[in-house]
Tab-separated table of C-alpha atoms in Angstrom:
chain	number	residue	atom	x	y	z
A	17	UNK	CA	33.420	99.967	-40.393
A	18	UNK	CA	31.965	96.479	-39.971
A	19	UNK	CA	29.859	95.506	-36.978
A	20	UNK	CA	27.449	92.770	-35.991
A	21	UNK	CA	23.972	94.094	-35.259
A	22	UNK	CA	21.611	91.855	-33.300
A	23	UNK	CA	22.438	88.815	-35.390
A	24	UNK	CA	21.783	90.609	-38.676
A	25	UNK	CA	25.345	90.316	-39.918
A	26	UNK	CA	27.989	92.964	-40.547
A	27	UNK	CA	26.869	96.451	-41.496
A	28	UNK	CA	29.070	99.249	-42.810
A	29	UNK	CA	28.740	102.647	-41.161
A	30	UNK	CA	29.692	105.273	-43.726
A	31	UNK	CA	28.451	108.364	-41.937
A	32	UNK	CA	27.815	109.372	-38.362
A	33	UNK	CA	24.656	110.492	-36.670
A	34	UNK	CA	23.887	113.906	-35.264
A	35	UNK	CA	21.706	114.739	-32.295
A	36	UNK	CA	20.178	117.994	-31.103
A	37	UNK	CA	19.750	117.145	-27.431
A	38	UNK	CA	20.321	119.248	-24.317
A	39	UNK	CA	19.521	116.534	-21.767
A	40	UNK	CA	22.974	115.177	-20.919
A	41	UNK	CA	21.653	111.739	-19.914
A	42	UNK	CA	19.898	111.339	-23.283
A	43	UNK	CA	22.909	112.670	-25.188
A	44	UNK	CA	25.166	110.233	-23.355
A	45	UNK	CA	22.808	107.329	-24.100
A	46	UNK	CA	22.836	108.208	-27.826
A	47	UNK	CA	26.631	108.445	-27.980
A	48	UNK	CA	27.048	105.221	-25.984
A	49	UNK	CA	24.565	103.281	-28.157
A	50	UNK	CA	26.166	104.579	-31.344
A	51	UNK	CA	29.647	103.758	-30.080
A	52	UNK	CA	28.594	100.193	-29.264
A	53	UNK	CA	27.634	99.849	-32.934
A	54	UNK	CA	30.812	101.578	-34.149
A	55	UNK	CA	28.911	104.593	-35.429
A	56	UNK	CA	30.254	108.086	-34.807
A	57	UNK	CA	27.783	110.293	-32.950
A	58	UNK	CA	27.945	114.013	-32.388
A	59	UNK	CA	25.639	115.957	-30.119
A	60	UNK	CA	24.888	119.628	-30.688
A	61	UNK	CA	23.093	122.091	-28.452
A	62	UNK	CA	22.378	124.611	-31.214
A	63	UNK	CA	20.496	124.042	-34.451
A	64	UNK	CA	22.767	126.235	-36.552
A	65	UNK	CA	25.890	124.343	-35.490
A	66	UNK	CA	24.248	121.021	-36.366
A	67	UNK	CA	23.172	122.360	-39.759
A	68	UNK	CA	26.649	123.752	-40.509
A	69	UNK	CA	28.200	120.355	-39.787
A	70	UNK	CA	25.475	118.543	-41.762
A	71	UNK	CA	26.275	120.628	-44.851
A	72	UNK	CA	29.931	119.581	-44.616
A	73	UNK	CA	29.350	115.925	-43.785
A	74	UNK	CA	25.865	114.593	-44.428
A	75	UNK	CA	24.798	112.484	-41.408
A	76	UNK	CA	23.076	109.111	-41.692
A	77	UNK	CA	20.483	110.152	-39.094
A	78	UNK	CA	19.498	113.211	-37.079
A	79	UNK	CA	17.815	112.877	-33.690
A	80	UNK	CA	16.017	115.940	-32.314
A	81	UNK	CA	14.747	116.455	-28.783
A	82	UNK	CA	11.376	118.132	-29.083
A	83	UNK	CA	11.189	118.520	-25.307
A	84	UNK	CA	14.148	120.786	-24.591
A	85	UNK	CA	14.963	122.035	-28.105
A	86	UNK	CA	11.499	122.501	-29.604
A	87	UNK	CA	12.112	125.709	-31.582
A	88	UNK	CA	15.553	124.639	-32.761
A	89	UNK	CA	14.291	121.152	-33.666
A	90	UNK	CA	11.697	122.680	-35.988
A	91	UNK	CA	14.406	124.937	-37.459
A	92	UNK	CA	16.504	121.832	-38.230
A	93	UNK	CA	13.492	120.084	-39.798
A	94	UNK	CA	12.727	123.102	-41.985
A	95	UNK	CA	16.333	123.531	-43.154
A	96	UNK	CA	16.807	119.834	-43.898
A	97	UNK	CA	13.552	119.656	-45.831
A	98	UNK	CA	14.366	122.756	-47.894
A	99	UNK	CA	18.001	121.905	-48.679
A	100	UNK	CA	18.472	119.904	-51.874
A	101	UNK	CA	21.632	118.300	-50.466
A	102	UNK	CA	20.115	117.384	-47.102
A	103	UNK	CA	16.540	116.592	-48.093
A	104	UNK	CA	17.052	112.826	-47.754
A	105	UNK	CA	18.555	112.866	-44.258
A	106	UNK	CA	16.210	110.936	-41.953
A	107	UNK	CA	15.147	112.728	-38.764
A	108	UNK	CA	13.510	111.207	-35.712
A	109	UNK	CA	12.181	113.094	-32.747
A	110	UNK	CA	12.000	112.388	-29.041
A	111	UNK	CA	9.326	113.832	-26.771
A	112	UNK	CA	7.921	113.255	-23.301
A	113	UNK	CA	4.307	112.335	-22.692
A	114	UNK	CA	3.677	115.896	-21.482
A	115	UNK	CA	4.570	117.294	-24.918
A	116	UNK	CA	3.190	114.438	-27.023
A	117	UNK	CA	0.869	116.916	-28.766
A	118	UNK	CA	3.954	117.966	-30.789
A	119	UNK	CA	4.126	114.545	-32.449
A	120	UNK	CA	1.774	115.214	-35.429
A	121	UNK	CA	3.263	118.661	-36.003
A	122	UNK	CA	6.826	117.283	-35.998
A	123	UNK	CA	5.900	114.459	-38.365
A	124	UNK	CA	4.256	116.944	-40.703
A	125	UNK	CA	7.424	119.080	-40.537
A	126	UNK	CA	9.611	116.171	-41.603
A	127	UNK	CA	10.247	113.760	-38.721
A	128	UNK	CA	9.991	110.178	-39.941
A	129	UNK	CA	8.786	109.232	-36.496
A	130	UNK	CA	8.484	110.780	-33.055
A	131	UNK	CA	9.179	108.492	-30.109
A	132	UNK	CA	8.100	108.962	-26.532
A	133	UNK	CA	11.192	109.233	-24.357
A	134	UNK	CA	10.459	105.906	-22.638
A	135	UNK	CA	10.121	104.074	-25.958
A	136	UNK	CA	13.152	105.811	-27.474
A	137	UNK	CA	15.560	104.228	-25.011
A	138	UNK	CA	14.359	100.755	-26.003
A	139	UNK	CA	14.522	101.259	-29.781
A	140	UNK	CA	17.691	103.382	-29.968
A	141	UNK	CA	20.172	100.593	-30.881
A	142	UNK	CA	17.875	99.244	-33.614
A	143	UNK	CA	17.203	102.770	-34.858
A	144	UNK	CA	20.915	103.496	-35.190
A	145	UNK	CA	21.541	100.139	-36.875
A	146	UNK	CA	18.727	100.772	-39.375
A	147	UNK	CA	20.021	104.126	-40.588
A	148	UNK	CA	23.798	103.829	-40.171
A	149	UNK	CA	24.377	101.916	-43.399
C-alpha cells in the first residue's frame, strides 16, 4: 500500500506491526498512528498470542510496553531472538521514567531501542514509517 511519509515519497507497507501494550491510551495512539500511515496494527495483551500471530505472519515491527507488560515483554524478546524465522523482527520498547532502569536490560535482551513514554509519542510516526517497508 503506497503512502506519503513526511515528504519522503511513497512507501509500501508489506506487513503490519504488533504491539504488546495494556495501556489503552498508548494502544490507541499506536493503532491511530499506524492507520494514518496505512499500516495495519494489532495490539495484544498476552505475549503468547502475539508470538502465535508473529509465527503466522511476520510483523514489520513489534512494540513492547516494559511498564505494564515487563515479564511478557521479555518473553517476547527471548522468543523472537531464539526463533530462526523471527530473529530479524525489530523490537522497540516503551518505558516510563520510573522504570528507566529496565532500558539496558531490554536492549541487551534484543530491543533495538527503548524509548521513554514521553519521547515515544513524538517519534511514533517516524518509527512506524522507518520499519513498515
